[in-house]
mmCIF file of C-alpha atoms in Angstrom:
data_model
loop_
_atom_site.group_PDB
_atom_site.id
_atom_site.type_symbol
_atom_site.label_atom_id
_atom_site.label_comp_id
_atom_site.label_asym_id
_atom_site.label_seq_id
_atom_site.Cartn_x
_atom_site.Cartn_y
_atom_site.Cartn_z
ATOM 1 C CA MET A 781 0.000 0.000 0.000
ATOM 2 C CA SER A 782 1.154 3.535 -0.735
ATOM 3 C CA THR A 783 1.798 6.206 1.877
ATOM 4 C CA SER A 784 1.155 9.909 1.377
ATOM 5 C CA TRP A 785 4.350 11.813 2.165
ATOM 6 C CA VAL A 786 4.990 15.540 2.449
ATOM 7 C CA LEU A 787 8.436 16.842 1.553
ATOM 8 C CA SER A 788 9.355 20.449 2.343
ATOM 9 C CA LEU A 789 12.704 21.941 1.416
ATOM 10 C CA SER A 790 14.694 25.108 0.918
ATOM 11 C CA CYS A 791 18.064 25.689 -0.712
ATOM 12 C CA PRO A 792 19.990 28.220 -2.807
ATOM 13 C CA ASP A 793 18.060 28.761 -6.039
ATOM 14 C CA GLN A 794 19.562 27.172 -9.143
ATOM 15 C CA PRO A 795 18.396 25.268 -12.230
ATOM 16 C CA GLY A 796 17.402 21.635 -11.943
ATOM 17 C CA ILE A 797 15.972 21.456 -8.430
ATOM 18 C CA VAL A 798 12.381 20.647 -9.401
ATOM 19 C CA ALA A 799 13.498 18.122 -12.008
ATOM 20 C CA ALA A 800 15.810 16.402 -9.526
ATOM 21 C CA VAL A 801 13.150 16.165 -6.824
ATOM 22 C CA ALA A 802 10.466 14.981 -9.233
ATOM 23 C CA GLY A 803 12.831 12.449 -10.766
ATOM 24 C CA LEU A 804 13.784 11.043 -7.355
ATOM 25 C CA LEU A 805 10.146 10.614 -6.398
ATOM 26 C CA ALA A 806 9.269 9.081 -9.763
ATOM 27 C CA ALA A 807 12.116 6.594 -9.342
ATOM 28 C CA HIS A 808 10.348 5.377 -6.221
ATOM 29 C CA GLY A 809 7.021 5.038 -8.042
ATOM 30 C CA GLY A 810 5.748 8.235 -6.454
ATOM 31 C CA ASN A 811 2.654 10.027 -7.725
ATOM 32 C CA ILE A 812 2.852 13.760 -6.936
ATOM 33 C CA THR A 813 -0.562 14.944 -5.750
ATOM 34 C CA GLU A 814 0.372 18.503 -4.758
ATOM 35 C CA SER A 815 3.389 20.661 -5.538
ATOM 36 C CA GLN A 816 4.199 24.300 -4.772
ATOM 37 C CA GLN A 817 7.443 26.194 -5.168
ATOM 38 C CA PHE A 818 8.789 29.720 -4.885
ATOM 39 C CA GLY A 819 12.098 31.348 -5.677
ATOM 40 C CA ASP A 820 12.815 34.440 -3.568
ATOM 41 C CA PRO A 821 14.810 36.965 -5.623
ATOM 42 C CA LEU A 822 15.759 38.869 -2.452
ATOM 43 C CA SER A 823 17.292 36.017 -0.467
ATOM 44 C CA GLY A 824 18.242 33.898 -3.470
ATOM 45 C CA LEU A 825 16.584 30.886 -1.869
ATOM 46 C CA PHE A 826 14.239 28.346 -3.422
ATOM 47 C CA PHE A 827 11.362 26.817 -1.459
ATOM 48 C CA MET A 828 9.300 23.751 -2.320
ATOM 49 C CA ARG A 829 6.566 21.631 -0.781
ATOM 50 C CA VAL A 830 5.487 18.361 -2.390
ATOM 51 C CA GLU A 831 2.899 15.782 -1.417
ATOM 52 C CA VAL A 832 3.463 12.399 -3.010
ATOM 53 C CA ALA A 833 1.835 8.965 -2.774
ATOM 54 C CA ALA A 834 4.492 6.254 -2.857
ATOM 55 C CA THR A 835 5.059 2.690 -1.713
ATOM 56 C CA ALA A 836 8.618 3.531 -0.685
ATOM 57 C CA THR A 837 9.529 3.525 2.998
ATOM 58 C CA ARG A 838 10.944 6.502 4.863
ATOM 59 C CA GLU A 839 14.343 4.798 4.900
ATOM 60 C CA GLN A 840 14.283 4.315 1.131
ATOM 61 C CA LEU A 841 13.303 7.908 0.428
ATOM 62 C CA THR A 842 15.782 9.279 2.954
ATOM 63 C CA ALA A 843 18.620 7.249 1.483
ATOM 64 C CA ASP A 844 18.183 9.075 -1.842
ATOM 65 C CA LEU A 845 17.205 12.446 -0.412
ATOM 66 C CA GLU A 846 20.378 12.826 1.630
ATOM 67 C CA PRO A 847 22.798 12.897 -1.342
ATOM 68 C CA LEU A 848 20.365 15.145 -3.230
ATOM 69 C CA ALA A 849 20.320 17.514 -0.253
ATOM 70 C CA ASP A 850 24.124 17.564 -0.202
ATOM 71 C CA ARG A 851 24.184 18.325 -3.913
ATOM 72 C CA PHE A 852 21.873 21.332 -3.695
ATOM 73 C CA GLY A 853 22.590 22.452 -0.091
ATOM 74 C CA MET A 854 19.044 21.655 0.996
ATOM 75 C CA THR A 855 17.368 21.951 4.355
ATOM 76 C CA TRP A 856 14.477 19.498 4.258
ATOM 77 C CA THR A 857 11.846 17.586 6.194
ATOM 78 C CA LEU A 858 9.942 14.439 5.281
ATOM 79 C CA ASP A 859 6.800 13.396 7.102
ATOM 80 C CA VAL A 860 3.637 11.383 6.663
ATOM 81 C CA ALA A 861 1.004 13.778 5.343
ATOM 82 C CA GLY A 862 -1.645 14.533 7.929
ATOM 83 C CA ARG A 863 0.238 12.987 10.853
ATOM 84 C CA PRO A 864 -0.872 14.821 14.029
ATOM 85 C CA MET A 865 2.012 16.919 15.340
ATOM 86 C CA ARG A 866 2.738 16.515 19.055
ATOM 87 C CA THR A 867 1.791 19.888 20.522
ATOM 88 C CA LEU A 868 2.137 21.501 23.936
ATOM 89 C CA ILE A 869 -0.180 24.439 24.612
ATOM 90 C CA LEU A 870 0.697 27.230 27.036
ATOM 91 C CA GLY A 871 -2.075 29.399 28.458
ATOM 92 C CA SER A 872 -2.749 31.706 31.387
ATOM 93 C CA THR A 873 -6.357 32.661 32.198
ATOM 94 C CA ALA A 874 -7.987 33.440 28.842
ATOM 95 C CA ALA A 875 -9.632 30.289 27.482
ATOM 96 C CA HIS A 876 -10.726 31.236 23.965
ATOM 97 C CA CYS A 877 -7.620 30.152 22.029
ATOM 98 C CA VAL A 878 -7.003 27.025 24.104
ATOM 99 C CA ASN A 879 -10.621 25.948 23.731
ATOM 100 C CA ASP A 880 -10.615 26.645 20.002
ATOM 101 C CA LEU A 881 -7.522 24.557 19.311
ATOM 102 C CA ALA A 882 -8.774 21.647 21.438
ATOM 103 C CA PHE A 883 -12.186 21.787 19.740
ATOM 104 C CA ARG A 884 -10.693 21.924 16.244
ATOM 105 C CA GLN A 885 -8.431 18.985 17.039
ATOM 106 C CA ARG A 886 -11.429 16.943 18.168
ATOM 107 C CA SER A 887 -14.030 17.968 15.596
ATOM 108 C CA GLU A 888 -12.334 19.484 12.558
ATOM 109 C CA GLY A 889 -9.283 17.339 12.041
ATOM 110 C CA LEU A 890 -6.723 19.954 13.046
ATOM 111 C CA PRO A 891 -3.572 17.829 12.595
ATOM 112 C CA ILE A 892 -2.143 18.214 16.082
ATOM 113 C CA ASP A 893 -1.991 15.919 19.086
ATOM 114 C CA ILE A 894 -2.286 18.077 22.204
ATOM 115 C CA VAL A 895 -0.085 16.251 24.708
ATOM 116 C CA GLY A 896 -0.441 18.769 27.535
ATOM 117 C CA LEU A 897 -1.540 22.193 28.698
ATOM 118 C CA VAL A 898 0.894 24.262 30.759
ATOM 119 C CA SER A 899 -0.351 27.281 32.680
ATOM 120 C CA ASN A 900 0.990 29.703 35.243
ATOM 121 C CA HIS A 901 -2.546 29.836 36.709
ATOM 122 C CA THR A 902 -5.216 27.244 37.523
ATOM 123 C CA ALA A 903 -8.110 28.896 35.670
ATOM 124 C CA LEU A 904 -7.883 26.436 32.744
ATOM 125 C CA THR A 905 -7.874 23.255 34.834
ATOM 126 C CA ASP A 906 -11.516 22.377 34.143
ATOM 127 C CA LEU A 907 -11.164 23.115 30.431
ATOM 128 C CA ALA A 908 -8.205 20.751 30.176
ATOM 129 C CA ALA A 909 -10.145 18.053 32.045
ATOM 130 C CA PHE A 910 -13.130 18.461 29.697
ATOM 131 C CA TYR A 911 -10.933 17.682 26.684
ATOM 132 C CA GLY A 912 -8.913 15.009 28.489
ATOM 133 C CA ILE A 913 -5.682 17.016 28.279
ATOM 134 C CA ASP A 914 -3.027 16.625 30.963
ATOM 135 C CA PHE A 915 -2.743 19.891 32.915
ATOM 136 C CA HIS A 916 0.577 21.154 34.272
ATOM 137 C CA HIS A 917 0.519 24.060 36.707
ATOM 138 C CA VAL A 918 3.858 25.856 36.453
ATOM 139 C CA PRO A 919 3.722 29.120 38.439
ATOM 140 C CA VAL A 920 6.043 31.874 37.255
ATOM 141 C CA THR A 921 7.430 34.713 39.335
ATOM 142 C CA LYS A 922 10.443 36.927 38.858
ATOM 143 C CA ASP A 923 12.408 34.724 41.227
ATOM 144 C CA THR A 924 11.242 31.376 39.778
ATOM 145 C CA LYS A 925 11.274 32.175 36.039
ATOM 146 C CA ALA A 926 14.448 30.194 35.336
ATOM 147 C CA GLU A 927 13.122 27.199 37.281
ATOM 148 C CA ALA A 928 9.768 27.397 35.485
ATOM 149 C CA GLU A 929 11.428 27.482 32.061
ATOM 150 C CA ALA A 930 13.612 24.527 32.992
ATOM 151 C CA ARG A 931 10.466 22.595 33.899
ATOM 152 C CA LEU A 932 8.838 23.643 30.631
ATOM 153 C CA LEU A 933 11.847 22.500 28.619
ATOM 154 C CA ALA A 934 11.827 19.186 30.492
ATOM 155 C CA LEU A 935 8.183 18.687 29.514
ATOM 156 C CA VAL A 936 9.032 19.418 25.880
ATOM 157 C CA GLU A 937 11.706 16.723 25.978
ATOM 158 C CA ASP A 938 9.792 14.160 28.061
ATOM 159 C CA LEU A 939 6.627 14.459 25.953
ATOM 160 C CA ASP A 940 8.520 14.492 22.648
ATOM 161 C CA VAL A 941 6.910 17.840 21.797
ATOM 162 C CA GLU A 942 7.288 19.079 18.222
ATOM 163 C CA LEU A 943 5.314 22.336 18.515
ATOM 164 C CA VAL A 944 4.647 24.753 21.374
ATOM 165 C CA VAL A 945 1.689 27.133 21.070
ATOM 166 C CA LEU A 946 1.397 30.229 23.242
ATOM 167 C CA ALA A 947 -2.395 30.506 23.379
ATOM 168 C CA ARG A 948 -2.613 33.849 25.193
ATOM 169 C CA TYR A 949 0.178 32.826 27.559
ATOM 170 C CA MET A 950 0.957 36.025 29.414
ATOM 171 C CA GLN A 951 4.618 35.373 30.051
ATOM 172 C CA ILE A 952 7.677 36.389 28.053
ATOM 173 C CA LEU A 953 10.016 33.535 27.163
ATOM 174 C CA SER A 954 13.717 34.120 27.767
ATOM 175 C CA ASP A 955 16.154 34.532 24.888
ATOM 176 C CA ASP A 956 17.783 31.235 25.840
ATOM 177 C CA LEU A 957 14.505 29.301 25.657
ATOM 178 C CA CYS A 958 13.588 30.994 22.371
ATOM 179 C CA ARG A 959 16.882 29.862 20.864
ATOM 180 C CA LYS A 960 16.452 26.276 22.084
ATOM 181 C CA LEU A 961 12.947 26.083 20.584
ATOM 182 C CA ALA A 962 13.588 28.212 17.491
ATOM 183 C CA GLY A 963 11.033 27.597 14.745
ATOM 184 C CA ARG A 964 8.884 25.459 17.054
ATOM 185 C CA VAL A 965 6.953 28.082 19.054
ATOM 186 C CA ILE A 966 3.946 30.006 17.714
ATOM 187 C CA ASN A 967 2.422 32.990 19.504
ATOM 188 C CA ILE A 968 -0.764 34.998 18.972
ATOM 189 C CA HIS A 969 -1.288 38.615 19.942
ATOM 190 C CA HIS A 970 -3.714 41.402 19.163
ATOM 191 C CA SER A 971 -2.890 43.966 16.496
ATOM 192 C CA PHE A 972 -4.125 47.524 16.245
ATOM 193 C CA LEU A 973 -3.360 50.535 14.076
ATOM 194 C CA PRO A 974 -2.038 52.545 15.843
ATOM 195 C CA SER A 975 -0.393 50.086 18.233
ATOM 196 C CA PHE A 976 -1.348 50.087 21.904
ATOM 197 C CA LYS A 977 0.950 48.618 24.532
ATOM 198 C CA GLY A 978 0.496 47.973 28.214
ATOM 199 C CA ALA A 979 -2.731 47.422 30.114
ATOM 200 C CA ARG A 980 -6.247 47.478 28.643
ATOM 201 C CA PRO A 981 -5.303 47.675 24.930
ATOM 202 C CA TYR A 982 -8.937 47.300 23.804
ATOM 203 C CA ALA A 983 -9.994 50.176 26.032
ATOM 204 C CA GLN A 984 -7.179 52.266 24.594
ATOM 205 C CA ALA A 985 -8.297 51.333 21.090
ATOM 206 C CA HIS A 986 -11.886 52.277 21.884
ATOM 207 C CA GLU A 987 -10.813 55.641 23.257
ATOM 208 C CA ARG A 988 -8.900 56.365 20.046
ATOM 209 C CA GLY A 989 -11.770 55.306 17.781
ATOM 210 C CA VAL A 990 -9.906 52.481 16.084
ATOM 211 C CA LYS A 991 -11.578 51.210 12.898
ATOM 212 C CA LEU A 992 -9.629 47.962 12.496
ATOM 213 C CA ILE A 993 -8.740 45.350 15.070
ATOM 214 C CA GLY A 994 -6.700 42.313 14.259
ATOM 215 C CA ALA A 995 -4.387 39.544 15.359
ATOM 216 C CA THR A 996 -0.957 38.302 14.342
ATOM 217 C CA ALA A 997 0.318 34.731 14.650
ATOM 218 C CA HIS A 998 4.092 34.477 14.488
ATOM 219 C CA TYR A 999 7.092 32.411 15.470
ATOM 220 C CA VAL A 1000 8.612 33.373 18.786
ATOM 221 C CA THR A 1001 12.088 34.880 18.924
ATOM 222 C CA GLY A 1002 14.027 36.846 21.503
ATOM 223 C CA ASP A 1003 12.572 40.050 20.006
ATOM 224 C CA LEU A 1004 9.200 40.402 21.708
ATOM 225 C CA ASP A 1005 6.314 40.000 19.227
ATOM 226 C CA GLU A 1006 8.661 40.562 16.283
ATOM 227 C CA GLY A 1007 9.238 36.988 15.090
ATOM 228 C CA PRO A 1008 8.493 35.853 11.521
ATOM 229 C CA ILE A 1009 4.790 36.347 10.782
ATOM 230 C CA ILE A 1010 2.747 33.312 9.727
ATOM 231 C CA GLU A 1011 -0.784 34.724 9.537
ATOM 232 C CA GLN A 1012 -2.728 37.919 10.214
ATOM 233 C CA ASP A 1013 -6.449 38.648 10.299
ATOM 234 C CA VAL A 1014 -8.544 41.769 10.803
ATOM 235 C CA GLU A 1015 -12.095 42.817 11.636
ATOM 236 C CA ARG A 1016 -13.602 46.197 10.795
ATOM 237 C CA VAL A 1017 -15.355 48.076 13.628
ATOM 238 C CA ASP A 1018 -17.071 51.436 14.007
ATOM 239 C CA HIS A 1019 -18.230 53.937 16.621
ATOM 240 C CA THR A 1020 -21.172 51.761 17.703
ATOM 241 C CA ARG A 1021 -18.884 49.123 19.182
ATOM 242 C CA GLY A 1022 -18.162 49.269 22.905
ATOM 243 C CA VAL A 1023 -15.077 47.970 24.665
ATOM 244 C CA ASN A 1024 -16.695 44.589 25.370
ATOM 245 C CA ASP A 1025 -17.626 44.287 21.700
ATOM 246 C CA LEU A 1026 -14.027 44.927 20.694
ATOM 247 C CA VAL A 1027 -12.781 42.319 23.154
ATOM 248 C CA ALA A 1028 -15.210 39.680 21.826
ATOM 249 C CA LEU A 1029 -14.389 40.456 18.206
ATOM 250 C CA GLY A 1030 -10.691 40.508 19.018
ATOM 251 C CA GLN A 1031 -10.858 37.078 20.610
ATOM 252 C CA ASP A 1032 -12.583 35.696 17.527
ATOM 253 C CA VAL A 1033 -9.902 37.151 15.250
ATOM 254 C CA GLU A 1034 -7.200 35.690 17.502
ATOM 255 C CA ARG A 1035 -8.794 32.243 17.321
ATOM 256 C CA ARG A 1036 -8.987 32.318 13.534
ATOM 257 C CA ALA A 1037 -5.449 33.529 12.942
ATOM 258 C CA LEU A 1038 -3.890 31.137 15.457
ATOM 259 C CA ALA A 1039 -5.787 28.098 14.158
ATOM 260 C CA ARG A 1040 -4.671 28.771 10.590
ATOM 261 C CA ALA A 1041 -1.054 29.288 11.646
ATOM 262 C CA VAL A 1042 -1.026 26.077 13.678
ATOM 263 C CA ARG A 1043 -2.625 24.093 10.852
ATOM 264 C CA TRP A 1044 -0.192 25.376 8.234
ATOM 265 C CA HIS A 1045 2.791 24.677 10.489
ATOM 266 C CA ALA A 1046 1.545 21.162 11.283
ATOM 267 C CA GLU A 1047 1.047 20.504 7.575
ATOM 268 C CA HIS A 1048 4.617 21.656 6.846
ATOM 269 C CA ARG A 1049 3.362 24.553 4.755
ATOM 270 C CA VAL A 1050 5.489 27.214 6.494
ATOM 271 C CA LEU A 1051 9.165 27.649 5.640
ATOM 272 C CA LEU A 1052 11.459 30.261 7.146
ATOM 273 C CA ASP A 1053 13.074 32.806 4.856
ATOM 274 C CA GLY A 1054 15.202 34.862 7.224
ATOM 275 C CA HIS A 1055 12.836 37.145 9.150
ATOM 276 C CA ARG A 1056 9.987 36.274 6.747
ATOM 277 C CA THR A 1057 7.971 33.151 6.101
ATOM 278 C CA ILE A 1058 6.958 31.371 2.933
ATOM 279 C CA VAL A 1059 3.464 29.908 3.418
ATOM 280 C CA PHE A 1060 2.232 27.380 0.858
ATOM 281 C CA ARG A 1061 -1.535 27.445 1.454
#
């Protein structure tokens, strides 16, 4: 029986990459069912994502992919298409993003396997129990931050976590932790024009008569909220909307943007291009 594989790769752009990849897959009896590619003229890099049905094993494909990768200087991943990615969710007190991801995993085939929920509060305990998710209470204070991050990293290793999602987790990860989990942590935060920082951002937005509210899902780096952007979404509002309306609409936008970013990452549709991302939708 054939297996559906997804191959994602990036390398310096040059002639012959597509032909070489397609030829390798054809040599293994592979039938390409989806293929997308992009050459970035700014970075000089080539990006490609291929789904292929083949009877070849991972070992057989890898044995031929490795010399091809050496030839073209490729960074690549090979996975079974649709395999649920082992995911650890981090939350604080807001439940909307955590609940949305757990619901989509259960009812909409979001290709993640939520192996735990970590929180610096206990407000999400019942929600985790409802979905049958193991809950880990890891309090964080100024004095215990290093200890808390060490415990978090231990959970990532013990649970074989592939993706960490900050679902309105109101703690800033240290530069050291960001480096150790580079490309594996997705965050969601609200977005306004103009930008409002500090407490009560929706109240600030209401006071300034903002007409657009939005959300940005991005990879986490040591630069707060400035990691490579995966997805953004917006909602138009007007003067009739109160602060509570903005909060409710904002939460809905956050849910949508985060769910799409998580899905695309889990489906290996997101490739890093320096501080940018290439997203093959």
